Amino acid sequence: MATCPECEFDEIETADYEEGDTFSCPECGKNLVVTGADEVEIADDDDDDLDDDDEDDEDLEDEDEDDLDEDDEDGLDEEEDFDE
């Protein structure tokens, strides 16, 4: 059995997990990762996911700006058609 490094709950059964598996502490709900036989650490996956989401948002913002530039160019073409 392993002990949660967050809440120190010491009855975490790790026999059903392999090294690298993640799960939630049954006591505090903190995400944990199995690092060895009866050893767990706090999983950092949540922080990584947030960073990845921020990067994805930045990529989307860049694409949106490109789309706006294209729309502006298209808008000019349409105005020219109406003036003729």
Short mmCIF file of N, CA, C and O in Angstrom, two decimals:
data_model
loop_
_atom_site.label_atom_id
_atom_site.label_comp_id
_atom_site.label_asym_id
_atom_site.label_seq_id
_atom_site.Cartn_x
_atom_site.Cartn_y
_atom_site.Cartn_z
N MET A 1 0.84 -1.18 0.00
CA MET A 1 0.00 0.00 0.00
C MET A 1 0.88 1.25 0.00
O MET A 1 1.96 1.25 0.58
N ALA A 2 0.36 2.27 -0.64
CA ALA A 2 1.11 3.52 -0.76
C ALA A 2 0.45 4.61 0.07
O ALA A 2 -0.69 4.47 0.52
N THR A 3 1.18 5.69 0.24
CA THR A 3 0.68 6.84 1.00
C THR A 3 0.58 8.04 0.08
O THR A 3 1.52 8.35 -0.65
N CYS A 4 -0.53 8.75 0.13
CA CYS A 4 -0.73 9.95 -0.67
C CYS A 4 0.18 11.06 -0.14
O CYS A 4 0.14 11.38 1.05
N PRO A 5 0.99 11.67 -1.02
CA PRO A 5 1.87 12.75 -0.56
C PRO A 5 1.11 14.04 -0.24
O PRO A 5 1.64 14.90 0.45
N GLU A 6 -0.14 14.15 -0.67
CA GLU A 6 -0.94 15.35 -0.42
C GLU A 6 -1.61 15.29 0.95
O GLU A 6 -1.45 16.18 1.77
N CYS A 7 -2.39 14.23 1.19
CA CYS A 7 -3.18 14.15 2.43
C CYS A 7 -2.66 13.11 3.41
O CYS A 7 -3.20 12.97 4.50
N GLU A 8 -1.64 12.35 2.99
CA GLU A 8 -1.01 11.32 3.81
C GLU A 8 -1.94 10.15 4.11
O GLU A 8 -1.73 9.41 5.07
N PHE A 9 -2.98 9.96 3.29
CA PHE A 9 -3.83 8.77 3.39
C PHE A 9 -2.95 7.58 3.05
O PHE A 9 -2.32 7.52 2.00
N ASP A 10 -2.86 6.61 3.99
CA ASP A 10 -1.88 5.54 3.83
C ASP A 10 -2.46 4.18 3.47
O ASP A 10 -1.82 3.15 3.67
N GLU A 11 -3.64 4.17 2.89
CA GLU A 11 -4.24 2.90 2.52
C GLU A 11 -4.55 2.84 1.03
O GLU A 11 -5.57 2.29 0.61
N ILE A 12 -3.67 3.40 0.20
CA ILE A 12 -3.88 3.39 -1.24
C ILE A 12 -3.35 2.07 -1.80
O ILE A 12 -2.16 1.76 -1.70
N GLU A 13 -4.25 1.28 -2.39
CA GLU A 13 -3.90 -0.01 -2.97
C GLU A 13 -3.34 0.22 -4.37
O GLU A 13 -4.01 0.77 -5.23
N THR A 14 -2.10 -0.21 -4.60
CA THR A 14 -1.45 0.00 -5.89
C THR A 14 -1.25 -1.31 -6.66
O THR A 14 -0.70 -1.28 -7.77
N ALA A 15 -1.71 -2.42 -6.13
CA ALA A 15 -1.47 -3.72 -6.76
C ALA A 15 -2.10 -3.82 -8.15
O ALA A 15 -1.58 -4.52 -9.02
N ASP A 16 -3.20 -3.12 -8.38
CA ASP A 16 -3.89 -3.19 -9.67
C ASP A 16 -3.31 -2.24 -10.71
O ASP A 16 -3.78 -2.20 -11.84
N TYR A 17 -2.32 -1.46 -10.33
CA TYR A 17 -1.74 -0.46 -11.24
C TYR A 17 -0.31 -0.82 -11.62
O TYR A 17 0.40 -1.49 -10.89
N GLU A 18 0.10 -0.32 -12.80
CA GLU A 18 1.48 -0.48 -13.25
C GLU A 18 2.18 0.86 -13.12
O GLU A 18 1.53 1.91 -13.04
N GLU A 19 3.49 0.85 -13.16
CA GLU A 19 4.27 2.08 -13.08
C GLU A 19 3.87 3.00 -14.23
O GLU A 19 3.77 2.60 -15.37
N GLY A 20 3.59 4.26 -13.89
CA GLY A 20 3.17 5.25 -14.88
C GLY A 20 1.67 5.46 -14.93
O GLY A 20 1.20 6.43 -15.50
N ASP A 21 0.89 4.54 -14.34
CA ASP A 21 -0.57 4.70 -14.31
C ASP A 21 -0.95 5.85 -13.40
O ASP A 21 -0.31 6.09 -12.38
N THR A 22 -2.00 6.56 -13.77
CA THR A 22 -2.49 7.65 -12.93
C THR A 22 -3.88 7.32 -12.41
O THR A 22 -4.65 6.61 -13.05
N PHE A 23 -4.18 7.85 -11.24
CA PHE A 23 -5.48 7.65 -10.61
C PHE A 23 -5.65 8.73 -9.55
O PHE A 23 -4.73 9.48 -9.26
N SER A 24 -6.85 8.82 -8.99
CA SER A 24 -7.13 9.82 -7.96
C SER A 24 -7.05 9.20 -6.58
O SER A 24 -7.47 8.06 -6.38
N CYS A 25 -6.55 9.97 -5.64
CA CYS A 25 -6.52 9.52 -4.25
C CYS A 25 -7.96 9.35 -3.77
O CYS A 25 -8.78 10.26 -3.95
N PRO A 26 -8.28 8.21 -3.17
CA PRO A 26 -9.65 8.00 -2.71
C PRO A 26 -10.04 8.93 -1.55
O PRO A 26 -11.23 9.14 -1.30
N GLU A 27 -9.08 9.51 -0.89
CA GLU A 27 -9.36 10.38 0.25
C GLU A 27 -9.50 11.84 -0.16
O GLU A 27 -10.50 12.49 0.13
N CYS A 28 -8.49 12.40 -0.86
CA CYS A 28 -8.50 13.83 -1.18
C CYS A 28 -8.80 14.13 -2.65
O CYS A 28 -9.08 15.27 -3.01
N GLY A 29 -8.71 13.10 -3.52
CA GLY A 29 -9.02 13.29 -4.93
C GLY A 29 -7.87 13.81 -5.76
O GLY A 29 -8.02 14.03 -6.96
N LYS A 30 -6.71 14.01 -5.16
CA LYS A 30 -5.54 14.51 -5.90
C LYS A 30 -5.11 13.47 -6.93
O LYS A 30 -5.14 12.28 -6.67
N ASN A 31 -4.73 13.93 -8.13
CA ASN A 31 -4.24 13.01 -9.16
C ASN A 31 -2.85 12.52 -8.79
O ASN A 31 -1.95 13.30 -8.52
N LEU A 32 -2.69 11.19 -8.81
CA LEU A 32 -1.43 10.55 -8.43
C LEU A 32 -0.94 9.68 -9.57
O LEU A 32 -1.73 9.24 -10.40
N VAL A 33 0.35 9.44 -9.59
CA VAL A 33 0.95 8.54 -10.57
C VAL A 33 1.79 7.50 -9.83
O VAL A 33 2.46 7.82 -8.86
N VAL A 34 1.70 6.25 -10.28
CA VAL A 34 2.48 5.17 -9.67
C VAL A 34 3.91 5.29 -10.18
O VAL A 34 4.16 5.32 -11.38
N THR A 35 4.85 5.37 -9.24
CA THR A 35 6.27 5.50 -9.61
C THR A 35 7.07 4.24 -9.30
O THR A 35 8.22 4.13 -9.70
N GLY A 36 6.47 3.32 -8.61
CA GLY A 36 7.15 2.07 -8.26
C GLY A 36 6.23 1.23 -7.39
O GLY A 36 5.07 1.58 -7.17
N ALA A 37 6.76 0.11 -6.91
CA ALA A 37 5.97 -0.76 -6.05
C ALA A 37 5.58 -0.01 -4.77
O ALA A 37 6.44 0.42 -4.00
N ASP A 38 4.30 0.18 -4.58
CA ASP A 38 3.76 0.88 -3.42
C ASP A 38 4.31 2.30 -3.27
O ASP A 38 4.48 2.79 -2.15
N GLU A 39 4.60 2.95 -4.38
CA GLU A 39 5.07 4.33 -4.36
C GLU A 39 4.24 5.15 -5.33
O GLU A 39 4.03 4.75 -6.47
N VAL A 40 3.78 6.30 -4.86
CA VAL A 40 3.02 7.21 -5.72
C VAL A 40 3.53 8.63 -5.52
O VAL A 40 4.08 8.96 -4.47
N GLU A 41 3.36 9.44 -6.56
CA GLU A 41 3.68 10.87 -6.50
C GLU A 41 2.51 11.64 -7.06
O GLU A 41 1.68 11.09 -7.78
N ILE A 42 2.47 12.92 -6.77
CA ILE A 42 1.43 13.78 -7.34
C ILE A 42 1.69 13.90 -8.83
O ILE A 42 2.81 14.17 -9.27
N ALA A 43 0.65 13.66 -9.63
CA ALA A 43 0.78 13.74 -11.09
C ALA A 43 0.77 15.20 -11.51
O ALA A 43 -0.04 15.99 -11.04
N ASP A 44 1.70 15.56 -12.40
CA ASP A 44 1.78 16.93 -12.89
C ASP A 44 1.02 17.11 -14.19
O ASP A 44 1.14 18.15 -14.83
N ASP A 45 0.24 16.13 -14.60
CA ASP A 45 -0.47 16.18 -15.89
C ASP A 45 -1.39 17.38 -15.98
O ASP A 45 -1.54 17.97 -17.04
N ASP A 46 -2.04 17.77 -14.89
CA ASP A 46 -2.97 18.90 -14.94
C ASP A 46 -2.26 20.18 -15.34
O ASP A 46 -2.76 20.95 -16.14
N ASP A 47 -1.07 20.41 -14.78
CA ASP A 47 -0.33 21.63 -15.11
C ASP A 47 0.10 21.60 -16.56
O ASP A 47 0.02 22.61 -17.26
N ASP A 48 0.54 20.44 -17.04
CA ASP A 48 0.96 20.33 -18.44
C ASP A 48 -0.22 20.58 -19.37
O ASP A 48 -0.08 21.24 -20.39
N ASP A 49 -1.38 20.02 -19.02
CA ASP A 49 -2.55 20.21 -19.86
C ASP A 49 -2.93 21.67 -19.95
O ASP A 49 -3.30 22.15 -21.01
N LEU A 50 -2.83 22.39 -18.85
CA LEU A 50 -3.18 23.80 -18.87
C LEU A 50 -2.22 24.57 -19.77
O LEU A 50 -2.64 25.44 -20.53
N ASP A 51 -0.94 24.24 -19.70
CA ASP A 51 0.04 24.91 -20.56
C ASP A 51 -0.26 24.61 -22.02
O ASP A 51 -0.20 25.49 -22.87
N ASP A 52 -0.60 23.35 -22.33
CA ASP A 52 -0.92 22.98 -23.70
C ASP A 52 -2.15 23.72 -24.19
O ASP A 52 -2.21 24.16 -25.33
N ASP A 53 -3.15 23.86 -23.32
CA ASP A 53 -4.36 24.58 -23.70
C ASP A 53 -4.05 26.03 -24.02
O ASP A 53 -4.60 26.59 -24.97
N ASP A 54 -3.16 26.64 -23.24
CA ASP A 54 -2.79 28.03 -23.49
C ASP A 54 -2.13 28.16 -24.86
O ASP A 54 -2.41 29.08 -25.61
N GLU A 55 -1.26 27.20 -25.20
CA GLU A 55 -0.60 27.23 -26.50
C GLU A 55 -1.61 27.03 -27.61
O GLU A 55 -1.55 27.69 -28.64
N ASP A 56 -2.58 26.14 -27.40
CA ASP A 56 -3.61 25.92 -28.41
C ASP A 56 -4.44 27.18 -28.62
O ASP A 56 -4.78 27.52 -29.74
N ASP A 57 -4.75 27.87 -27.52
CA ASP A 57 -5.51 29.11 -27.62
C ASP A 57 -4.74 30.16 -28.42
O ASP A 57 -5.32 30.87 -29.23
N GLU A 58 -3.43 30.23 -28.19
CA GLU A 58 -2.61 31.18 -28.93
C GLU A 58 -2.61 30.84 -30.41
O GLU A 58 -2.71 31.72 -31.25
N ASP A 59 -2.53 29.56 -30.74
CA ASP A 59 -2.57 29.14 -32.13
C ASP A 59 -3.89 29.52 -32.77
O ASP A 59 -3.93 30.00 -33.90
N LEU A 60 -4.99 29.33 -32.05
CA LEU A 60 -6.30 29.69 -32.57
C LEU A 60 -6.41 31.19 -32.79
O LEU A 60 -6.98 31.64 -33.78
N GLU A 61 -5.85 31.98 -31.88
CA GLU A 61 -5.89 33.43 -32.03
C GLU A 61 -5.13 33.85 -33.28
O GLU A 61 -5.59 34.70 -34.03
N ASP A 62 -3.98 33.22 -33.53
CA ASP A 62 -3.21 33.53 -34.73
C ASP A 62 -4.01 33.19 -35.98
O ASP A 62 -4.04 33.96 -36.94
N GLU A 63 -4.69 32.03 -35.98
CA GLU A 63 -5.50 31.63 -37.13
C GLU A 63 -6.65 32.61 -37.33
O GLU A 63 -6.96 32.97 -38.45
N ASP A 64 -7.28 33.05 -36.24
CA ASP A 64 -8.39 33.99 -36.34
C ASP A 64 -7.92 35.30 -36.95
O ASP A 64 -8.61 35.89 -37.77
N GLU A 65 -6.73 35.77 -36.57
CA GLU A 65 -6.20 37.00 -37.13
C GLU A 65 -5.95 36.84 -38.62
O GLU A 65 -6.25 37.73 -39.41
N ASP A 66 -5.45 35.68 -39.03
CA ASP A 66 -5.23 35.42 -40.45
C ASP A 66 -6.56 35.43 -41.19
O ASP A 66 -6.67 35.98 -42.29
N ASP A 67 -7.59 34.83 -40.59
CA ASP A 67 -8.90 34.81 -41.22
C ASP A 67 -9.44 36.23 -41.37
O ASP A 67 -10.05 36.56 -42.37
N LEU A 68 -9.23 37.07 -40.36
CA LEU A 68 -9.70 38.45 -40.44
C LEU A 68 -9.00 39.19 -41.57
O LEU A 68 -9.62 39.95 -42.32
N ASP A 69 -7.71 38.96 -41.73
CA ASP A 69 -6.97 39.60 -42.81
C ASP A 69 -7.54 39.18 -44.16
O ASP A 69 -7.73 40.00 -45.05
N GLU A 70 -7.84 37.89 -44.32
CA GLU A 70 -8.41 37.41 -45.57
C GLU A 70 -9.78 38.01 -45.80
O GLU A 70 -10.13 38.38 -46.90
N ASP A 71 -10.59 38.12 -44.73
CA ASP A 71 -11.92 38.70 -44.86
C ASP A 71 -11.84 40.15 -45.28
O ASP A 71 -12.64 40.61 -46.09
N ASP A 72 -10.86 40.88 -44.75
CA ASP A 72 -10.70 42.28 -45.11
C ASP A 72 -10.39 42.41 -46.60
O ASP A 72 -10.95 43.26 -47.29
N GLU A 73 -9.53 41.54 -47.09
CA GLU A 73 -9.20 41.57 -48.51
C GLU A 73 -10.42 41.24 -49.34
O GLU A 73 -10.69 41.88 -50.36
N ASP A 74 -11.18 40.24 -48.91
CA ASP A 74 -12.39 39.87 -49.64
C ASP A 74 -13.40 41.01 -49.60
O ASP A 74 -14.07 41.28 -50.58
N GLY A 75 -13.48 41.67 -48.46
CA GLY A 75 -14.42 42.78 -48.32
C GLY A 75 -14.10 43.89 -49.30
O GLY A 75 -14.99 44.53 -49.87
N LEU A 76 -12.83 44.16 -49.54
CA LEU A 76 -12.43 45.20 -50.48
C LEU A 76 -12.84 44.82 -51.89
O LEU A 76 -13.32 45.66 -52.65
N ASP A 77 -12.70 43.55 -52.23
CA ASP A 77 -13.08 43.10 -53.56
C ASP A 77 -14.58 43.28 -53.78
O ASP A 77 -15.01 43.72 -54.84
N GLU A 78 -15.36 42.96 -52.75
CA GLU A 78 -16.81 43.09 -52.88
C GLU A 78 -17.21 44.54 -53.05
O GLU A 78 -18.09 44.86 -53.83
N GLU A 79 -16.56 45.44 -52.33
CA GLU A 79 -16.90 46.86 -52.44
C GLU A 79 -16.58 47.36 -53.84
O GLU A 79 -17.34 48.14 -54.41
N GLU A 80 -15.51 46.89 -54.41
CA GLU A 80 -15.15 47.31 -55.76
C GLU A 80 -16.19 46.85 -56.75
O GLU A 80 -16.53 47.56 -57.70
N ASP A 81 -16.76 45.66 -56.54
CA ASP A 81 -17.78 45.15 -57.44
C ASP A 81 -19.02 46.04 -57.40
O ASP A 81 -19.67 46.26 -58.42
N PHE A 82 -19.37 46.55 -56.22
CA PHE A 82 -20.56 47.36 -56.10
C PHE A 82 -20.35 48.75 -56.72
O PHE A 82 -21.29 49.34 -57.23
N ASP A 83 -19.13 49.24 -56.69
CA ASP A 83 -18.86 50.57 -57.23
C ASP A 83 -18.93 50.57 -58.76
O ASP A 83 -19.20 51.58 -59.37
N GLU A 84 -18.71 49.45 -59.38
CA GLU A 84 -18.69 49.41 -60.84
C GLU A 84 -20.01 49.50 -61.41
O GLU A 84 -21.02 49.48 -61.48
#
